[in-house]
Amino acid sequence: MSNLVILIPIALFLGGLGLGGFLWALRSGQYDDLDGSAERILLDDDPNGGNA
Amino acid sequence: MSCCAPAAEAALDLERFSEASAEEIRLASRPAGPGLLQVHLSVPGAHCGACIRTIETALARLPGVEDARVNLSTRRVAVRWREGAAKGDVPPLVATLGRLGYEAHLFDAAQDDGRDPVLSELIRAVAVAGFAAGNIMLLSVSVWSGADAATRDLFHWVSALIAIPALAFAGRIYFRSAWNALRHGRMNMDVPIALGVSLAYGMSLYETMTHGPHAYFDASVSLLFFLLIGRTLDHVMRERARVAVSGLRRLAARGATIVRPDGSHDYVPADEIGKGAVLLLAAGERVPVDARVVAGLSEIDCSLVSGESEPQQAGPGSVLRAGTMNLTGALTVEAVATAEDSFLAEMVRLMEAAEGGRARYRRIADRASALYAPVVHLTALLTFIGWMVATGDWHRAITIAIAVLIITCPCALGLAVPIVQVVAARRLFENGIMVKDGSAMERLAAIDTAVFDKTGTLTMGTPRLVEAERVAPEALAVAAQLAANSRHPVARAIAEAGKGTAAGLRFEAVREVPGCGLEAQAGGAVWRLGRAAWALGRETESGGTVLSRDGVFQAAFASEDRIRPGAAEAVAALGRGGIHVAMLTGDAAGNAEAVARKLAIADFAAGTLPGGKVERIAALAAEGRKVLMVGDGLNDAPALAAAHVSMAPATAADVGRNAADFVFLRESLAAVPLALSVSTKAGRLIRQNLAFAVAYNAVAVPIAILGHVTPLIAAIAMSGSSVVVIANAMRLSAGAGRWWEKPAGTRPAPGGTALRPAA
């Protein structure tokens, strides 16, 4: 029982971390051009400095 | 570059777009940082990694361009550029892309900045609901596998805490929509969802507080999660079609060069042109507002406006309609109407008046929910009353009534229709057909009559040389070289036919004589390409276009508007499917009859005005027929709006494309039977799904009414029914190899041939 008190918050925290990461990626525009990002990885040198 | 070799035909077309655009690019640019301007170009031909690289490098190399970034999903390029020292100094963006073989249009960034607030809200809601559903399910599984009293209560409390923000954040989409519906006295699918989810939560919270064994937190949150996935997919599909359609916006007349009373020239946007303003119209420009010619001679391409395939003569006194294109000579015109009173606006008014069958149509989902929701709520109420009467235990009666609501909560029903439509829309999208919304497919499946426009729909709208191989190659080469100087459709056709040949002549003093043809000098000889009477100085019996040297006949060219590929097959396929095919055109009777005979269309009418098309469609509708209208011109737009369902090629006028339910991007008219076939199949799958949802309820509801439903059973039933419905919808994409299908591996020619706008 006592281990649950520690483990459940840890599980929730880690899950929340993933959720927060996803929302951050969404907001910073990483999902704006999914088709383009899939192709850009194949380009040798990004003329824009590679901040895709 | 292998897959991106530009289609030569597209490259040829581009030249005519590249000229007038410098001012237009400036008008469309927005400030982006100190000294920088940003403009969005739509590049429908960009489709792979090599395209990104080619476009970005070429544009970034231009002087004045700060950077260029391609968005492959929306097929757009955002270019940031620095204004040069001279004010008219705009980098040749469209011309540069044209040389690479990519057709580019200005994209009006004012209408949206590329972000979609609804989609971000939906995706965020899906993420939150998914997180909550996963964690609550984890805790619920522990409860189901036998957690005892104190542990169970703890798990229930943690679940309740996770569920609250999830419901508040992810559920508000449904609460909002349900509240809107109720407030206006309507019923939609979101009402039972909102009610079920919130009642399930409320009851579970009470159970938790009173140390009860059954809590439905998992059901309430995972229900939201599933439904949000369906709704997001639906939105993505529709948005994708919308973006692709709006990206096709041509460089229409956004403005014109106006002559001020003091004689100075100015380039102003179309909506600032007042009545009586004097405008200069160069060859190749579209007429921005209805206008009367003051000076100059030219020919006008009316194909997009009236459906006439032959260019019309224009001289002083002629009235030009907005949207037509000035082909051969410079004109000075006087505006007789402002932009909002022009021909275009008249079409919009006709369209609004015509909006008929579509507004009255109710989607299957709405009809189902209007029937479904009262039945479910009544069942729950009767269950409650029944248990009250039988046992007098109100807690037990409420618990069982809410379990009925949860088990009937339209998870399968909510997904039944959208998931099929998403799969169908995806399937059509892969074949170059955009669907505006799901109800369009339902309406298409019901048609029994198909009405086609001629110019630009059954035909390509651009003439092509016939029997070009019978013309001497040297003569063709000379004619092609000469024809390259004109925008006249026949000249374009000759230039295209003679592409790649070299005449080795050096033409001087090329001039275009409006209504006659082209004249040029080379090595002391006068070459003429044009009307026979003018080029030879005498009438000939054959007519057509003639090439002459010092008045001596060299070669004759015959051209015709060619039939759109797949048109005959499409008409035949529709006929086989028992659909009556008719043709309505604004063109002359002779041209109409020739096309109708070639395509074996018995029912056709020529010389039809826009209002006449609407009347004809209204008459068909009055007979109880469900009409599909396929058209492309401005003059078709009211008919497109009046029909039960409508389709337009991507080359259609903006208004027509916006009025149409389906837009097909490829040249072939095979899109029509394909869309029909997919829609019919989708309709069948939707009915199967609805039947399954009813069958599921027929089994599950009695169990729930008898009080045997536990949270575990509810979770299994709900997920199981959703999976069945989704799997059934997927059968649509597995149905390859039908009669209308092309052999595998036929992709459209990249570089934009399929997206080529009409001349």
PDB file of C-alpha atoms in Angstrom, chain B residues 361-483:
ATOM      1  CA  TYR B 361     -30.705  18.304 -47.017  1.00  0.00           C
ATOM      2  CA  ARG B 362     -30.228  16.751 -43.600  1.00  0.00           C
ATOM      3  CA  ARG B 363     -27.242  14.546 -42.978  1.00  0.00           C
ATOM      4  CA  ILE B 364     -27.796  10.913 -42.132  1.00  0.00           C
ATOM      5  CA  ALA B 365     -26.058  11.424 -38.800  1.00  0.00           C
ATOM      6  CA  ASP B 366     -28.392  14.255 -37.860  1.00  0.00           C
ATOM      7  CA  ARG B 367     -31.444  12.281 -38.888  1.00  0.00           C
ATOM      8  CA  ALA B 368     -30.212   9.289 -36.901  1.00  0.00           C
ATOM      9  CA  SER B 369     -29.479  11.340 -33.799  1.00  0.00           C
ATOM     10  CA  ALA B 370     -32.800  13.140 -33.978  1.00  0.00           C
ATOM     11  CA  LEU B 371     -34.405   9.704 -33.790  1.00  0.00           C
ATOM     12  CA  TYR B 372     -31.860   8.138 -31.469  1.00  0.00           C
ATOM     13  CA  ALA B 373     -31.470  10.632 -28.650  1.00  0.00           C
ATOM     14  CA  PRO B 374     -35.142  10.766 -27.584  1.00  0.00           C
ATOM     15  CA  VAL B 375     -35.364   6.968 -27.669  1.00  0.00           C
ATOM     16  CA  VAL B 376     -32.271   6.592 -25.472  1.00  0.00           C
ATOM     17  CA  HIS B 377     -33.371   9.212 -22.979  1.00  0.00           C
ATOM     18  CA  LEU B 378     -36.850   7.767 -22.820  1.00  0.00           C
ATOM     19  CA  THR B 379     -35.460   4.270 -22.235  1.00  0.00           C
ATOM     20  CA  ALA B 380     -33.281   5.538 -19.386  1.00  0.00           C
ATOM     21  CA  LEU B 381     -36.246   7.353 -17.857  1.00  0.00           C
ATOM     22  CA  LEU B 382     -38.506   4.289 -18.128  1.00  0.00           C
ATOM     23  CA  THR B 383     -35.770   2.131 -16.595  1.00  0.00           C
ATOM     24  CA  PHE B 384     -35.547   4.508 -13.658  1.00  0.00           C
ATOM     25  CA  ILE B 385     -39.344   4.548 -13.171  1.00  0.00           C
ATOM     26  CA  GLY B 386     -39.534   0.776 -13.567  1.00  0.00           C
ATOM     27  CA  TRP B 387     -36.894   0.099 -10.918  1.00  0.00           C
ATOM     28  CA  MET B 388     -38.432   2.705  -8.604  1.00  0.00           C
ATOM     29  CA  VAL B 389     -41.807   1.005  -8.867  1.00  0.00           C
ATOM     30  CA  ALA B 390     -40.311  -2.478  -8.538  1.00  0.00           C
ATOM     31  CA  THR B 391     -37.907  -1.909  -5.641  1.00  0.00           C
ATOM     32  CA  GLY B 392     -38.475   1.605  -4.306  1.00  0.00           C
ATOM     33  CA  ASP B 393     -34.655   1.894  -3.998  1.00  0.00           C
ATOM     34  CA  TRP B 394     -33.914   5.248  -5.659  1.00  0.00           C
ATOM     35  CA  HIS B 395     -30.124   4.822  -5.510  1.00  0.00           C
ATOM     36  CA  ARG B 396     -30.324   1.528  -7.309  1.00  0.00           C
ATOM     37  CA  ALA B 397     -32.817   2.912  -9.841  1.00  0.00           C
ATOM     38  CA  ILE B 398     -30.603   5.907 -10.676  1.00  0.00           C
ATOM     39  CA  THR B 399     -27.461   3.752 -10.943  1.00  0.00           C
ATOM     40  CA  ILE B 400     -29.105   1.401 -13.406  1.00  0.00           C
ATOM     41  CA  ALA B 401     -30.690   4.238 -15.420  1.00  0.00           C
ATOM     42  CA  ILE B 402     -27.287   5.899 -15.770  1.00  0.00           C
ATOM     43  CA  ALA B 403     -25.722   2.580 -16.760  1.00  0.00           C
ATOM     44  CA  VAL B 404     -28.313   2.438 -19.550  1.00  0.00           C
ATOM     45  CA  LEU B 405     -27.257   5.899 -20.691  1.00  0.00           C
ATOM     46  CA  ILE B 406     -23.571   4.951 -20.631  1.00  0.00           C
ATOM     47  CA  ILE B 407     -23.982   1.691 -22.507  1.00  0.00           C
ATOM     48  CA  THR B 408     -26.112   3.338 -25.185  1.00  0.00           C
ATOM     49  CA  CYS B 409     -23.870   6.387 -25.365  1.00  0.00           C
ATOM     50  CA  PRO B 410     -23.389   6.628 -29.090  1.00  0.00           C
ATOM     51  CA  CYS B 411     -19.751   5.701 -29.289  1.00  0.00           C
ATOM     52  CA  ALA B 412     -20.312   3.430 -32.258  1.00  0.00           C
ATOM     53  CA  LEU B 413     -23.034   5.691 -33.591  1.00  0.00           C
ATOM     54  CA  GLY B 414     -20.863   8.810 -33.230  1.00  0.00           C
ATOM     55  CA  LEU B 415     -18.082   7.113 -35.153  1.00  0.00           C
ATOM     56  CA  ALA B 416     -20.305   5.216 -37.598  1.00  0.00           C
ATOM     57  CA  VAL B 417     -20.764   8.054 -40.057  1.00  0.00           C
ATOM     58  CA  PRO B 418     -17.603  10.209 -39.777  1.00  0.00           C
ATOM     59  CA  ILE B 419     -15.122   7.338 -39.887  1.00  0.00           C
ATOM     60  CA  VAL B 420     -16.564   6.049 -43.165  1.00  0.00           C
ATOM     61  CA  GLN B 421     -16.576   9.536 -44.619  1.00  0.00           C
ATOM     62  CA  VAL B 422     -12.987  10.124 -43.530  1.00  0.00           C
ATOM     63  CA  VAL B 423     -11.839   6.903 -45.186  1.00  0.00           C
ATOM     64  CA  ALA B 424     -13.851   7.705 -48.322  1.00  0.00           C
ATOM     65  CA  ALA B 425     -12.540  11.273 -48.459  1.00  0.00           C
ATOM     66  CA  ARG B 426      -8.996   9.989 -48.066  1.00  0.00           C
ATOM     67  CA  ARG B 427      -9.557   7.565 -50.889  1.00  0.00           C
ATOM     68  CA  LEU B 428     -10.897  10.320 -53.145  1.00  0.00           C
ATOM     69  CA  PHE B 429      -8.073  12.640 -52.083  1.00  0.00           C
ATOM     70  CA  GLU B 430      -5.516  10.055 -53.210  1.00  0.00           C
ATOM     71  CA  ASN B 431      -7.232  10.120 -56.588  1.00  0.00           C
ATOM     72  CA  GLY B 432      -7.093  13.893 -56.790  1.00  0.00           C
ATOM     73  CA  ILE B 433     -10.648  14.610 -55.733  1.00  0.00           C
ATOM     74  CA  MET B 434     -11.393  17.026 -52.900  1.00  0.00           C
ATOM     75  CA  VAL B 435     -14.576  16.729 -50.905  1.00  0.00           C
ATOM     76  CA  LYS B 436     -15.911  19.802 -49.146  1.00  0.00           C
ATOM     77  CA  ASP B 437     -17.929  17.929 -46.536  1.00  0.00           C
ATOM     78  CA  GLY B 438     -19.369  14.552 -45.729  1.00  0.00           C
ATOM     79  CA  SER B 439     -22.916  15.369 -46.676  1.00  0.00           C
ATOM     80  CA  ALA B 440     -21.712  15.901 -50.262  1.00  0.00           C
ATOM     81  CA  MET B 441     -20.958  12.180 -50.515  1.00  0.00           C
ATOM     82  CA  GLU B 442     -24.368  11.278 -49.134  1.00  0.00           C
ATOM     83  CA  ARG B 443     -26.014  13.555 -51.688  1.00  0.00           C
ATOM     84  CA  LEU B 444     -23.868  12.278 -54.563  1.00  0.00           C
ATOM     85  CA  ALA B 445     -24.863   8.702 -53.822  1.00  0.00           C
ATOM     86  CA  ALA B 446     -28.497   9.637 -54.459  1.00  0.00           C
ATOM     87  CA  ILE B 447     -28.234  11.258 -57.915  1.00  0.00           C
ATOM     88  CA  ASP B 448     -30.090  10.091 -61.001  1.00  0.00           C
ATOM     89  CA  THR B 449     -29.170  12.877 -63.443  1.00  0.00           C
ATOM     90  CA  ALA B 450     -25.790  14.369 -64.357  1.00  0.00           C
ATOM     91  CA  VAL B 451     -25.621  17.745 -66.115  1.00  0.00           C
ATOM     92  CA  PHE B 452     -22.307  18.797 -67.680  1.00  0.00           C
ATOM     93  CA  ASP B 453     -21.074  22.149 -68.873  1.00  0.00           C
ATOM     94  CA  LYS B 454     -19.167  21.992 -72.161  1.00  0.00           C
ATOM     95  CA  THR B 455     -16.276  24.460 -72.383  1.00  0.00           C
ATOM     96  CA  GLY B 456     -13.650  23.633 -69.783  1.00  0.00           C
ATOM     97  CA  THR B 457     -15.534  20.657 -68.370  1.00  0.00           C
ATOM     98  CA  LEU B 458     -16.273  18.140 -71.130  1.00  0.00           C
ATOM     99  CA  THR B 459     -13.562  19.846 -73.169  1.00  0.00           C
ATOM    100  CA  MET B 460     -10.244  21.197 -71.963  1.00  0.00           C
ATOM    101  CA  GLY B 461     -11.181  24.788 -72.772  1.00  0.00           C
ATOM    102  CA  THR B 462      -7.908  25.284 -74.642  1.00  0.00           C
ATOM    103  CA  PRO B 463      -7.631  24.453 -78.346  1.00  0.00           C
ATOM    104  CA  ARG B 464      -5.072  22.052 -79.711  1.00  0.00           C
ATOM    105  CA  LEU B 465      -3.752  21.712 -83.238  1.00  0.00           C
ATOM    106  CA  VAL B 466      -5.286  18.851 -85.205  1.00  0.00           C
ATOM    107  CA  GLU B 467      -3.276  16.895 -87.738  1.00  0.00           C
ATOM    108  CA  ALA B 468      -0.117  18.824 -86.846  1.00  0.00           C
ATOM    109  CA  GLU B 469       1.951  16.108 -88.516  1.00  0.00           C
ATOM    110  CA  ARG B 470       0.498  17.050 -91.917  1.00  0.00           C
ATOM    111  CA  VAL B 471       2.050  20.503 -91.697  1.00  0.00           C
ATOM    112  CA  ALA B 472       5.594  20.777 -93.104  1.00  0.00           C
ATOM    113  CA  PRO B 473       8.041  20.783 -90.183  1.00  0.00           C
ATOM    114  CA  GLU B 474       9.819  23.944 -91.372  1.00  0.00           C
ATOM    115  CA  ALA B 475       6.547  25.826 -91.674  1.00  0.00           C
ATOM    116  CA  LEU B 476       5.464  24.596 -88.252  1.00  0.00           C
ATOM    117  CA  ALA B 477       8.764  25.766 -86.750  1.00  0.00           C
ATOM    118  CA  VAL B 478       8.352  29.245 -88.224  1.00  0.00           C
ATOM    119  CA  ALA B 479       4.721  29.421 -87.147  1.00  0.00           C
ATOM    120  CA  ALA B 480       5.580  28.251 -83.626  1.00  0.00           C
ATOM    121  CA  GLN B 481       8.312  30.845 -83.280  1.00  0.00           C
ATOM    122  CA  LEU B 482       5.930  33.553 -84.410  1.00  0.00           C
ATOM    123  CA  ALA B 483       3.032  32.248 -82.329  1.00  0.00           C
TER     124      ALA B 483
END
